[in-house]
Tab-separated table of C-alpha atoms and ligand atoms in Angstrom:
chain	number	residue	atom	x	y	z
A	243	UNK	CA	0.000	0.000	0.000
A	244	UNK	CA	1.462	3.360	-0.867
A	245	UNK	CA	0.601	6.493	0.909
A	246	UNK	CA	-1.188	7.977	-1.839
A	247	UNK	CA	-4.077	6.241	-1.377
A	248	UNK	CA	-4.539	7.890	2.293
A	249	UNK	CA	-5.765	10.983	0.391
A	250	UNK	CA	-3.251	13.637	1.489
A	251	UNK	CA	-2.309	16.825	-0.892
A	252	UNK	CA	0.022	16.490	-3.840
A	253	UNK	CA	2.550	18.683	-1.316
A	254	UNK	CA	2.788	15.787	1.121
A	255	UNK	CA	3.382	13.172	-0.860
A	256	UNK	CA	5.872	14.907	-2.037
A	257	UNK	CA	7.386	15.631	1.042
A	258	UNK	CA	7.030	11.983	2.084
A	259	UNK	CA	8.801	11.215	-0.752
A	260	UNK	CA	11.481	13.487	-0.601
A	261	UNK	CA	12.078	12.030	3.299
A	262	UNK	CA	12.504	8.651	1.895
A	263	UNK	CA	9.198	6.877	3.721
A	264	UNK	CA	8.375	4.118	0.885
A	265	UNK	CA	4.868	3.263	2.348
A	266	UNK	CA	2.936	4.121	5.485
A	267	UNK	CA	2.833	1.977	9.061
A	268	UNK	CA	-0.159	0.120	10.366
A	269	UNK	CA	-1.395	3.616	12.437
A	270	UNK	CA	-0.257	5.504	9.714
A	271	UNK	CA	-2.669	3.988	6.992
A	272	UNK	CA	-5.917	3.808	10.252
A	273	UNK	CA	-5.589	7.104	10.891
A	274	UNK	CA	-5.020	9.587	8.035
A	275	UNK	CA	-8.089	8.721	6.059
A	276	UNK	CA	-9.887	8.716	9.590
A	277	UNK	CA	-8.445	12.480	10.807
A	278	UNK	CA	-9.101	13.504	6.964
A	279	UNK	CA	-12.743	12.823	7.084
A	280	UNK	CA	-12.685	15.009	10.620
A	281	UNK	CA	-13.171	12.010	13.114
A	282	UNK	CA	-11.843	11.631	16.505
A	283	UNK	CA	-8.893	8.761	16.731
A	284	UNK	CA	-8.121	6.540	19.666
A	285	UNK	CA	-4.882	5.244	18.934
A	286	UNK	CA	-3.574	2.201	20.823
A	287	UNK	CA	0.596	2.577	19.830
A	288	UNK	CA	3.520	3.124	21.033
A	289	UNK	CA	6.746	5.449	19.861
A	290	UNK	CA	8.072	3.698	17.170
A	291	UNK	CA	5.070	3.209	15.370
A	292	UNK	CA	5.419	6.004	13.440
A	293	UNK	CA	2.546	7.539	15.170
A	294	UNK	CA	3.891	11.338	14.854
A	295	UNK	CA	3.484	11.301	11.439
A	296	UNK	CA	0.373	9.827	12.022
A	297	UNK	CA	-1.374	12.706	13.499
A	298	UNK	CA	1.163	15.282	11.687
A	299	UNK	CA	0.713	14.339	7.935
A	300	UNK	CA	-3.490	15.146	8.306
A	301	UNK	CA	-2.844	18.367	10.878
A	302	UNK	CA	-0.460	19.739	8.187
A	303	UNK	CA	-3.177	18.592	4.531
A	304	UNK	CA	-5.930	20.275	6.586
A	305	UNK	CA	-3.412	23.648	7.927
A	306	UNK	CA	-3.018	23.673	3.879
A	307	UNK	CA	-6.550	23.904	3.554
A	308	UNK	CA	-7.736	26.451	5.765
A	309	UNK	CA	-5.057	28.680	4.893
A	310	UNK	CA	-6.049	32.505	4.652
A	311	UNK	CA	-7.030	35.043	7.506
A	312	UNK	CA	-5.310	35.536	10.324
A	313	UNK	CA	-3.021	32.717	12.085
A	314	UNK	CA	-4.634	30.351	14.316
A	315	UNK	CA	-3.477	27.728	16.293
A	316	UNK	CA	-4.534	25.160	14.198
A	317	UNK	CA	-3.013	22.396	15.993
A	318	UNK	CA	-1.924	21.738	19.970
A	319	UNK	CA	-0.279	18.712	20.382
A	320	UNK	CA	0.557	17.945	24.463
A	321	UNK	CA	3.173	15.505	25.231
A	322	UNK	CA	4.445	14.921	28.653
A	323	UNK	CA	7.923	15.364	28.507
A	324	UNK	CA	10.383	18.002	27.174
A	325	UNK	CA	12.549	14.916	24.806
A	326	UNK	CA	9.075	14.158	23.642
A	327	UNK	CA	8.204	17.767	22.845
A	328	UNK	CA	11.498	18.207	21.105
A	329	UNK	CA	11.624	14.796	19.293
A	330	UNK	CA	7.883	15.256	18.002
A	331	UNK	CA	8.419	18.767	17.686
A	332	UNK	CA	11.581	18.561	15.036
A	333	UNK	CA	9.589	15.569	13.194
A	334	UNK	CA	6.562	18.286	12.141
A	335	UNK	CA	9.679	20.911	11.109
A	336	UNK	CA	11.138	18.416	8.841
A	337	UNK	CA	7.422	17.483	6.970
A	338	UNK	CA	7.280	21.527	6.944
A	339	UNK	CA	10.581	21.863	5.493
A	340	UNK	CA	9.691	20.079	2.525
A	341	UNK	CA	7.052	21.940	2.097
A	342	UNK	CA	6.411	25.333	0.392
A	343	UNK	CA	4.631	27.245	2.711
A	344	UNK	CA	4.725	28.903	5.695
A	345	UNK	CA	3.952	26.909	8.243
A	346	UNK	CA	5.487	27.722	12.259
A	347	UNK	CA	5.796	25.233	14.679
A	348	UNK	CA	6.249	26.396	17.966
A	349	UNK	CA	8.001	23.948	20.687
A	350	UNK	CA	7.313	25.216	24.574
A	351	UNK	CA	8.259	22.383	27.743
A	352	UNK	CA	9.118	23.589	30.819
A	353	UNK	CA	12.699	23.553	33.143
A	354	UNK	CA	13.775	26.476	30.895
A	355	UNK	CA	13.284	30.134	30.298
A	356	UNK	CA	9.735	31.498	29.553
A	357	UNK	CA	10.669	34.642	27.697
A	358	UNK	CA	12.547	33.021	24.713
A	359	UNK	CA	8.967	30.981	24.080
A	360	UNK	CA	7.028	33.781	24.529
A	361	UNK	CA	8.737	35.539	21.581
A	362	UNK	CA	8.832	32.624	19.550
A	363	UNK	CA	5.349	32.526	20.131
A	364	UNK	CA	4.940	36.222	18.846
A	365	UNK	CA	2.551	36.642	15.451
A	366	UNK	CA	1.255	33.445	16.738
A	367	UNK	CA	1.414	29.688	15.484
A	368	UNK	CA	0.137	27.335	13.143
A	369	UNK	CA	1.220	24.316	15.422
A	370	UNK	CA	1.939	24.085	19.132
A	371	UNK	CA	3.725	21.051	20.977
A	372	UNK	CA	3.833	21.297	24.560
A	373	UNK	CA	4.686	20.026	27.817
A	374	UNK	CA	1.142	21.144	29.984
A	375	UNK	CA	2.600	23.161	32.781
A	376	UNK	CA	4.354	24.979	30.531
A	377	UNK	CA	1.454	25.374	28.403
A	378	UNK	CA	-0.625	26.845	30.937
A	379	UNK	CA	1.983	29.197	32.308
A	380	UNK	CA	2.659	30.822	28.484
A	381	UNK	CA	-1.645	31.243	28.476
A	382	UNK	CA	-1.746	32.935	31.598
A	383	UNK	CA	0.954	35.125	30.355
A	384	UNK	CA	-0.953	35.859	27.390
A	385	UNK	CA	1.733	34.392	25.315
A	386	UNK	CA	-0.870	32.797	23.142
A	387	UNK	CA	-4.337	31.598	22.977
A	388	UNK	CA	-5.713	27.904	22.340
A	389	UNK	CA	-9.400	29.109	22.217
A	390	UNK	CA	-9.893	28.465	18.504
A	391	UNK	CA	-7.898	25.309	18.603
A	392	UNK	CA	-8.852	23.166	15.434
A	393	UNK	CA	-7.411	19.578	16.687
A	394	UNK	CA	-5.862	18.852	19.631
A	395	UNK	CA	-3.321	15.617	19.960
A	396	UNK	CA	-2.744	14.169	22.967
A	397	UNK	CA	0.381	11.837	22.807
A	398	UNK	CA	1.649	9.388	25.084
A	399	UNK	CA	-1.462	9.817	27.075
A	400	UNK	CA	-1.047	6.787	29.479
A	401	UNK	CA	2.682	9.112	30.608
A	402	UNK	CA	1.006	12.128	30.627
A	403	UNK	CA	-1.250	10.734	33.754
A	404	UNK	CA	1.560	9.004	35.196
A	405	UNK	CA	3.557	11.921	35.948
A	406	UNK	CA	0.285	13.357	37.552
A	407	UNK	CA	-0.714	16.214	34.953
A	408	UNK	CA	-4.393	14.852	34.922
A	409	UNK	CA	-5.670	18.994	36.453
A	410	UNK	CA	-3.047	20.654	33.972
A	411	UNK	CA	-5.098	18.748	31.221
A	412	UNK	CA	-8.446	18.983	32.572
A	413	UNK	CA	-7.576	22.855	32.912
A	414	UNK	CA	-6.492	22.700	28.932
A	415	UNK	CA	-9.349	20.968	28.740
A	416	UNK	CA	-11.267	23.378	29.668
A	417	UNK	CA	-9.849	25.783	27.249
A	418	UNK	CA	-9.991	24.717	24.075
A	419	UNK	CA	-13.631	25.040	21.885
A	420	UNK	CA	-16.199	22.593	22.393
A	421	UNK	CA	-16.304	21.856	18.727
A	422	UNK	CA	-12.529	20.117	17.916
A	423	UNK	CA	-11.128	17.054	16.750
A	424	UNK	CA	-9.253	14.800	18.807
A	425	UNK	CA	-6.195	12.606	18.944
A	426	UNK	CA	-5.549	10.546	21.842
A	427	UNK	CA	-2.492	8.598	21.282
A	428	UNK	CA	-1.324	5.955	24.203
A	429	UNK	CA	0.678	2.902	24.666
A	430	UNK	CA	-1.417	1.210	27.833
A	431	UNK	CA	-5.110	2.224	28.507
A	432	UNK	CA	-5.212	1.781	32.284
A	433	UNK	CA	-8.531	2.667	34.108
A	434	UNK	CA	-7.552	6.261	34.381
A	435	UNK	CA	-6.305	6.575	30.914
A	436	UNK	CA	-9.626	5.029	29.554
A	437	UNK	CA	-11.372	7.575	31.458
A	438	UNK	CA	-9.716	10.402	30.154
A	439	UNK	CA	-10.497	9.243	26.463
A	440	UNK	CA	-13.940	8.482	27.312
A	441	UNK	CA	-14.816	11.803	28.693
A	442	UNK	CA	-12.663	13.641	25.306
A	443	UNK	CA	-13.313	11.575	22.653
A	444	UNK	CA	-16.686	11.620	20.368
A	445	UNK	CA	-17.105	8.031	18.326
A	446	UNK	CA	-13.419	7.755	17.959
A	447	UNK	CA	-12.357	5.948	15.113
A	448	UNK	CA	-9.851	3.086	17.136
A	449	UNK	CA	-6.917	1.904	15.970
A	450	UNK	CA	-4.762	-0.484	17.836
A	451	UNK	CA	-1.018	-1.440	17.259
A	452	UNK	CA	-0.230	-1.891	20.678
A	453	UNK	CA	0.327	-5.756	20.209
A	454	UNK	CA	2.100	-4.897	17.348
A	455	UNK	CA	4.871	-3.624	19.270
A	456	UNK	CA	4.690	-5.426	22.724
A	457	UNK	CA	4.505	-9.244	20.569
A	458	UNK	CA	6.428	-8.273	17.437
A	459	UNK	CA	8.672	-10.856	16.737
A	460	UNK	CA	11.106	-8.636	16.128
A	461	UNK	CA	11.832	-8.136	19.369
A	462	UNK	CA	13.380	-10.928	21.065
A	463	UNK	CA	12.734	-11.096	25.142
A	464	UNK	CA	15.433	-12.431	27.572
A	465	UNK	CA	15.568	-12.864	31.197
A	466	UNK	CA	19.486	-13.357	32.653
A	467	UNK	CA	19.696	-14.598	36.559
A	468	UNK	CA	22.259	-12.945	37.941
A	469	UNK	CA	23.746	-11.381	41.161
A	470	UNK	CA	23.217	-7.910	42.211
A	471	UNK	CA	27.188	-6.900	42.177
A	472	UNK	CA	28.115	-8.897	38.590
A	473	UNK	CA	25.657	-6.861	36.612
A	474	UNK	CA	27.943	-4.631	35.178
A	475	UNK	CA	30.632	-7.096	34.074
A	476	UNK	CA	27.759	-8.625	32.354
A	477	UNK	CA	26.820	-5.895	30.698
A	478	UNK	CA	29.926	-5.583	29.055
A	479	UNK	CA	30.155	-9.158	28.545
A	480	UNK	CA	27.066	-8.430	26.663
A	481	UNK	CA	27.672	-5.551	24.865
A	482	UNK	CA	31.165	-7.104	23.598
A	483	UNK	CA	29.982	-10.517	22.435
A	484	UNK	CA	26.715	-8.886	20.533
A	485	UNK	CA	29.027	-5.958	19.499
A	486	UNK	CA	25.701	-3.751	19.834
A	487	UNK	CA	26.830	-0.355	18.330
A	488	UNK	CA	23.955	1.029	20.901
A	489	UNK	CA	22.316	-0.444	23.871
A	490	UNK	CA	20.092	1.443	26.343
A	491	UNK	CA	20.682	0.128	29.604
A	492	UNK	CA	17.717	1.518	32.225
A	493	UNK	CA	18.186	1.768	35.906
A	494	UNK	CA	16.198	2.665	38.541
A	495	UNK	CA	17.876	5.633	39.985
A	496	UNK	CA	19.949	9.195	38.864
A	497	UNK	CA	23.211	7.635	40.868
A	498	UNK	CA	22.876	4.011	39.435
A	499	UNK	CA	22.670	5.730	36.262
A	500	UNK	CA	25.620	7.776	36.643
A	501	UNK	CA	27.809	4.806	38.437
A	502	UNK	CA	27.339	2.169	35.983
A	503	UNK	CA	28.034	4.915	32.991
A	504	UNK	CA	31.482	5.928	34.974
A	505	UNK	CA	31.881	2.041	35.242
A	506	UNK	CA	31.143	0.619	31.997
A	507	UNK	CA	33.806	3.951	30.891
A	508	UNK	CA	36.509	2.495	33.134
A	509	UNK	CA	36.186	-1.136	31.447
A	510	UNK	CA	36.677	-0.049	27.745
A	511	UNK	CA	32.827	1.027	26.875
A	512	UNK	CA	32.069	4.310	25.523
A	513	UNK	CA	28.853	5.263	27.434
A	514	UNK	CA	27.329	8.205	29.201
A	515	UNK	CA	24.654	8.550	32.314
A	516	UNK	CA	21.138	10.232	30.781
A	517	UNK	CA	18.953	11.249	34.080
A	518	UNK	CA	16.824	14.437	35.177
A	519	UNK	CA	19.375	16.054	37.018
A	520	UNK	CA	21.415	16.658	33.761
A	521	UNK	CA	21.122	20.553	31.805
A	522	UNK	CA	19.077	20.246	28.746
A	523	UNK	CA	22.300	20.829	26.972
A	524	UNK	CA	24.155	17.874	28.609
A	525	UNK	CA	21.295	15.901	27.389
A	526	UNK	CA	21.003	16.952	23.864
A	527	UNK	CA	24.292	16.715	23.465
A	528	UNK	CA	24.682	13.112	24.712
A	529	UNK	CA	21.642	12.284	22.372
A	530	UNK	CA	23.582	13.644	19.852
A	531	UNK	CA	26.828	11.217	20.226
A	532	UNK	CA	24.687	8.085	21.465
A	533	UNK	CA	22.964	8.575	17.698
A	534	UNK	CA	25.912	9.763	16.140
A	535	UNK	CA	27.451	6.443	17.311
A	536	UNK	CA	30.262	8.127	19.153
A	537	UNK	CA	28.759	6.287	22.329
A	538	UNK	CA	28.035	2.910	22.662
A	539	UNK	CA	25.978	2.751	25.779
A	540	UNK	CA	23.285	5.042	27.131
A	541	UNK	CA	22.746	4.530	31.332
A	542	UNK	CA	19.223	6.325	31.577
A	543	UNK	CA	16.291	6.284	33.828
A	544	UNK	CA	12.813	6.003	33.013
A	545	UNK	CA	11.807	9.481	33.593
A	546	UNK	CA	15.086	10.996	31.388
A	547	UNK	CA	14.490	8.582	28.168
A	548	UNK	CA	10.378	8.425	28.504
A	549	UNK	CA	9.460	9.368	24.676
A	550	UNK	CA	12.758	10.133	23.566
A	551	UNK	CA	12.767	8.728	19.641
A	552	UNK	CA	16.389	6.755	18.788
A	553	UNK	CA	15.904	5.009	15.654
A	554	UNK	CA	16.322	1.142	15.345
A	555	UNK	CA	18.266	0.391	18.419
A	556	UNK	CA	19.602	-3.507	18.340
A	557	UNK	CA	19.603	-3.863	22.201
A	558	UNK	CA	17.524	-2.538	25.468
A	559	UNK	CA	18.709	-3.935	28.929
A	560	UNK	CA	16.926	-3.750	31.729
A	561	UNK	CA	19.817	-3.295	34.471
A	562	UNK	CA	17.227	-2.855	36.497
A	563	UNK	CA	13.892	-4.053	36.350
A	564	UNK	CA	10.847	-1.070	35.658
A	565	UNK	CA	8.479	-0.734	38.543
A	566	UNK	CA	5.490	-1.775	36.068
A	567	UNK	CA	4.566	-3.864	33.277
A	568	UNK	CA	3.403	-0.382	31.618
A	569	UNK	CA	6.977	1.048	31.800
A	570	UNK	CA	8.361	-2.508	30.636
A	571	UNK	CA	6.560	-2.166	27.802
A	572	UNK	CA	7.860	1.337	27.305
A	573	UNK	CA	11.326	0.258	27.924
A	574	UNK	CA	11.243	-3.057	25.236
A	575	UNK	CA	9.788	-0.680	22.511
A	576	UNK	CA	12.885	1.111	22.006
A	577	UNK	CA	13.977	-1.982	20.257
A	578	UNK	CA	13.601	-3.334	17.026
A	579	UNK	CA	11.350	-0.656	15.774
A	580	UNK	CA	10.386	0.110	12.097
A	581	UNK	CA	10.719	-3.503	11.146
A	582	UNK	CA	14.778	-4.249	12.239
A	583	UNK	CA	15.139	-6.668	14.515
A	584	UNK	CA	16.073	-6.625	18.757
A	585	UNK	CA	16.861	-7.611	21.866
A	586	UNK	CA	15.060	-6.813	25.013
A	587	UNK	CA	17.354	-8.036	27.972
A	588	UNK	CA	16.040	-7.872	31.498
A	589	UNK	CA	18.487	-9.069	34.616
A	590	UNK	CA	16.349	-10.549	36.890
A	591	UNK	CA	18.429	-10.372	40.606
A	592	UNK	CA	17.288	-12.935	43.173
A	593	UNK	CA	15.606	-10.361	45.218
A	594	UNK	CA	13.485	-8.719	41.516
A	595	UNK	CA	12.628	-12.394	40.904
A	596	UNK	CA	9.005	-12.034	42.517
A	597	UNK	CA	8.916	-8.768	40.750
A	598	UNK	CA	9.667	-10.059	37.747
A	599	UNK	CA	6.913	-12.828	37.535
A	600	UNK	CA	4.351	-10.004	38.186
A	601	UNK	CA	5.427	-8.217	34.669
A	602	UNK	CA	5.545	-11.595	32.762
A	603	UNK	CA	1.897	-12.140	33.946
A	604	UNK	CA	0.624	-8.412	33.606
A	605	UNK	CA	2.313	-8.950	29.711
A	606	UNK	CA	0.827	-12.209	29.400
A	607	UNK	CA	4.667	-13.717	28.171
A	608	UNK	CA	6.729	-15.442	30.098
A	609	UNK	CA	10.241	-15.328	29.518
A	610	UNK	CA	12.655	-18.131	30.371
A	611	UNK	CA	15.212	-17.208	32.810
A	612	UNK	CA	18.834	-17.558	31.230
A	613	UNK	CA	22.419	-18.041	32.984
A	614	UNK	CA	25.749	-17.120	31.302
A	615	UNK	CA	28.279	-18.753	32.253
A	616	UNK	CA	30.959	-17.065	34.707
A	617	UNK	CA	27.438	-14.932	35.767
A	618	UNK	CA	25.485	-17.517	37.462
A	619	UNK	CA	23.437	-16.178	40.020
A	620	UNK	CA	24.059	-17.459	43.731
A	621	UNK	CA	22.058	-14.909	45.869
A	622	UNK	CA	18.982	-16.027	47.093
A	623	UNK	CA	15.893	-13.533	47.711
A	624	UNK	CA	15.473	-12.457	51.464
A	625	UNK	CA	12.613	-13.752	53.328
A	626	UNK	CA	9.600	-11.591	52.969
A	627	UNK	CA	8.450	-10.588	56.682
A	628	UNK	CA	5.045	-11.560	57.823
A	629	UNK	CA	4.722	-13.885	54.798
A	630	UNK	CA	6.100	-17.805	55.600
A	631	UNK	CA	5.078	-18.655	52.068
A	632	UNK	CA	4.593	-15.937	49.314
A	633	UNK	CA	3.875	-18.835	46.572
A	634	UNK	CA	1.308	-20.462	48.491
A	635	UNK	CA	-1.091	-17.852	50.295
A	636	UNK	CA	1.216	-17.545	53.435
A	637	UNK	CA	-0.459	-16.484	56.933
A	638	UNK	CA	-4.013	-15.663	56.293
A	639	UNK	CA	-5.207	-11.947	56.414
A	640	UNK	CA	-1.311	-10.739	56.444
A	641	UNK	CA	-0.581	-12.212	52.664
A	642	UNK	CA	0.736	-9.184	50.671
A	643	UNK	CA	-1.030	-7.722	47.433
A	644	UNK	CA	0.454	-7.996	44.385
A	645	UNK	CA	0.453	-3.647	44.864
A	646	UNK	CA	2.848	-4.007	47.829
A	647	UNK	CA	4.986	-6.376	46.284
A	648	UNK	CA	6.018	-4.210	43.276
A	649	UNK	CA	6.489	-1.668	45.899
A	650	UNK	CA	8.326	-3.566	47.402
A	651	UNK	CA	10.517	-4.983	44.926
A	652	UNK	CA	10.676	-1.242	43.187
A	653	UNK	CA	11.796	-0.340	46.525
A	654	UNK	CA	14.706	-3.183	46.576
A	655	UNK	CA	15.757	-2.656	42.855
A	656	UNK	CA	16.411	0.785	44.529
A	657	UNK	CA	13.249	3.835	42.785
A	658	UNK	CA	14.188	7.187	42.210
B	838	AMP	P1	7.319	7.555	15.913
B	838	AMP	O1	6.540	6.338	16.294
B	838	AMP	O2	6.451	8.636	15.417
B	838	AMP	O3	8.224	7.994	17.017
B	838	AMP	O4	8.242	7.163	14.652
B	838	AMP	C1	9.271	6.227	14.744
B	838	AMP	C2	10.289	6.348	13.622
B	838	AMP	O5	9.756	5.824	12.397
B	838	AMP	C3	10.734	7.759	13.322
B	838	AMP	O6	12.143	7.749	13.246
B	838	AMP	C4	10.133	8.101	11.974
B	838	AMP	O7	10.962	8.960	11.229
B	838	AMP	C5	10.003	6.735	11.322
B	838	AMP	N1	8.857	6.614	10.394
B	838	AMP	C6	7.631	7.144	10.552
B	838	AMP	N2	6.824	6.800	9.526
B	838	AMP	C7	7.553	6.017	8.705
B	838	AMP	C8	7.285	5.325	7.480
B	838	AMP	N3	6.084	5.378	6.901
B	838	AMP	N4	8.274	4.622	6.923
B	838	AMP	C9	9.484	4.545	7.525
B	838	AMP	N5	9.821	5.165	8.676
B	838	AMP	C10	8.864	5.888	9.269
C-alpha cells in the first residue's frame, strides 16, 4: 500500500517522498483517512510506530486547507515530557521543510526560560507542541491563545497521567472550543487513561497497534539470573559478544545511572549517564553522540528517556527491572522498531525475581530465565516478613497484594 491512497495533498506526498518513507505503518494507513474525514482517533501505539506522522501528515493537509485570515493555532499537540516535545516537535519541522509554505511550529516544555517561548510565540502559530505546565503558564501570560484550537493531539497519554498532569489537562481541557477534533495517542489504557479518552473523545475511530509492538517478533525477550554486584561485568560481557553499536541500559535511579556509565567507561565502553538532574544541553548533546554512534551505551532512567525517539536500536537492557509492566513495555519498545530486529534483555536479581513474575503475567509472556556462564546467580531472595510462604497464600489476612509487592521490589531494585 502506498501512501497515496490515504488521500493527502500532492505537497505531502511529495514531502514523504522526498524524506525517503516508501509506504505508510499500520497507524499511519488507520488514521489519516480517519483524521481527513474530521473524526476523533483513539490510537492504541507506542513510539516507534510512526505515530507522529500519524497525526502530523493530516494536521499539516488540513493547515493547507484552511489557509487565509489571520493565524490560528490550528493544531496543539501535548506531550508529557520536554525529549518528547522536542523529538515530536523537530519531526513536524522536517514534513514543513519540505514543504512550500509557511507553516510555524512552535516547541514550549518547561525547566527552561519562559521569555525566549514567549517571543517565539509572537505573530502566533500554526502548530503548538507542549509540555502542559508549561502550556498553561505561556496562556496565563498571554503568550498565546488555544481558544480556537482546530485539533488537539494528545500523545503518550497513558505518561502524561503518570507523571500526575491529569488537572493541567483537565484545565487545557477546559480551554480549548467545544467543537474540535481529537487525537488521543497511548501505549497502555489503564482505568484512568480510559477515562480520560472516554470523557474527550466523540465516536473515535480506534486503531490499535499496541500488540504490534509489545509481541512483534522482532523483538526478542530475555531474562538473565544474575547477582546484584556482577551486573555490570555482564553488561559488558554483553555488549562485547553482541558488538551492539547502541544499547540502552535503564536503571532505577539518577546515581545508578551515573555509576554504571562511569563504570562501563573504566572497562573499555564508551557510554554516558542520561537522568533528570542533567542541563538540557548535557542531554542533547549526549543524544547527539549516542545517535551519532560516538557512544556505545546510554545509562538512563525512566523518567530521562520516557518518549525520547532513537531510531532502530539492536539492544535494550533492563539493568534494572521497571516498577510496572506499563513502563516494561515502554522500555522493550525502544527496540527493534520500524521492522529491524532486537533484543530486550532484562536481569532478573534474586531479590526482583518475585517482581519479575508479576510483569511476565501483567504482559501475558513469560520469559525463560537464562544463565551465562561465569554470571550464574548465587544470591537467594530475602525472606519476605510476615509472609512464611509468598507462593502459596502464606499467613491468612497478612498475605501481601500484588500492589505491595512491586512496591516492594521497586523499593529493593532501589526507585528514584
Ligand atoms: P514515531 O513512532 O512517530 O516515534 O516514529 C518512529 C520512527 O519511524 C521515526 O524515526 C520516523 O521517522 C520513522 N517513520 C515514521 N513513519 C515512517 C514510514 N512510513 N516509513 C518509515 N519510517 C517511518
Amino acid at each position: 500500500m502506498s501512501f497515496s491512497t490515504l488521500g493527502l495533498a500532492p505537497s505531502l506526498l511529495n514531502a514523504i517522498a522526498e524524506i525517503g518513507y516508501d509506504e505508510p505503518t499500520a497507524i499511519q494507513r488507520a488514521a489519516i483517512p480517519a483524521m481527513l474525514r474530521g473524526e476523533d482517533v483513539l490510537g492504541a501505539a507506542q513510539t516507534g510506530s510512526g505515530k507522529t506522522a500519524a497525526f502530523a501528515l493530516p494536521l499539516l493537509h488540513t493547515l493547507l486547507e484552511r489557509r487565509g485570515g489571520a493565524r490560528q493555532l490550528h493544531g496543539l499537540v501535548l506531550v508529557p515530557t520536554r525529549e518528547l516535545a522536542v523529538q515530536v516537535g523537530e519531526s513536524i519541522r522536517k514534513l514543513v521543510s519540505h514543504l512550500n509554505a509557511p507553516v510555524k511550529v512552535a516547541i514550549v516544555f518547561g525547566g527552561v526560560s519562559i521569555n525566549p517561548q514567549m517571543m517565539a510565540l509572537r505573530g502566533g502559530a500554526d502548530i503548538v507542541v507542549a509540555t502542559p505546565g508549561r502550556l498553561l503558564d505561556l496562556i496565563e501570560h498571554r503568550a498565546l491563545s488555544i481558544a480556537h484550537t482546530a485539533t488537539l493531539v494528545l500523545d503518550e497519554a497513558d505518561r502524561l497521567l503518570d507523571l500526575g498532569f491529569s488537572e493541567e489537562l483537565n484545565r487545557i481541557l477546559a480551554l480549548l472550543p467545544a467543537r474540535r477534533q481529537n487525537l488521543f495517542f497511548s501505549a497502555t489504557f489503564p482505568p484512568a487513561v480510559q477515562k480520560l479518552a472516554d470523557g474527550m473523545l466523540h465516536q473515535p475511530a480506534r486503531i490499535e497497534v499496541l500488540s504490534e509492538a509489545a509481541s512483534q517478533p522482532a523483538i526478542t525477550q530475555r531474562a538473565i539470573a544474575v547477582d546484584v554486584p556482577r551486573r555490570t561485568m555482564l553488561l559488558k560481557h554483553l555488549i562485547q559478544e553482541h558488538k551492539w553499536r547502541g544499547v540502552m541500559v535503564f536503571v532505577a535511579t539518577k546515581y545508578a545511572a551515573d555509576h554504571v556509565a562511569d563504570k562501563l567507561n573504566r572497562n573499555g565502553i564508551r557510554a554516558a549517564s542520561f537522568h533528570g538532574e542533567l542541563s538540557q544541553g548535557a542531554r542533547t548533546e549526549t543524544l547527539t553522540d549516542f545517535r551519532s554512534g560516538r557512544l556505545q551505551a546510554l545509562v538512563a532512567t525512566d523518567v530521562a528517556a520516557r518518549g525520547i525517539d532513537i531510531a532502530r536500536l539492536p539492544a535494550v537492557v533492563n539493568y534494572d527491572l521497571p516498577r510496572s509492566a506499563v513502563d516494561y513495555t515502554h522500555r522493550i519498545g525502544r527496540t527493534g522498531r520500524a521492522g529491524a530486529s532486537g533484543v530486550a534483555i532484562s536481569f532478573v536479581t534474586a531479590d526482583a525475581e518475585q517482581h519479575f513474575r508479576l510483569i511476565e503475567k501483567r504482559q501475558n509472556q513469560r520469559v525463560p530465565r537464562e544463565t551465562i556462564p561465569g554470571f550464574e546467580r548465587t544470591e537467594t531472595a530475602p525472606p519476605v516478613s510476615g509472609v512464611t510462604d509468598t507462593e502459596n497464600g502464606g499467613i491468612k489476612g497478612k498475605r501481601k497484594s500484588k500492589k505491595d509487592k512491586l512496591r516492594e521490589a521497586a523499593a529493593r531494585a532501589g526507585g528514584e
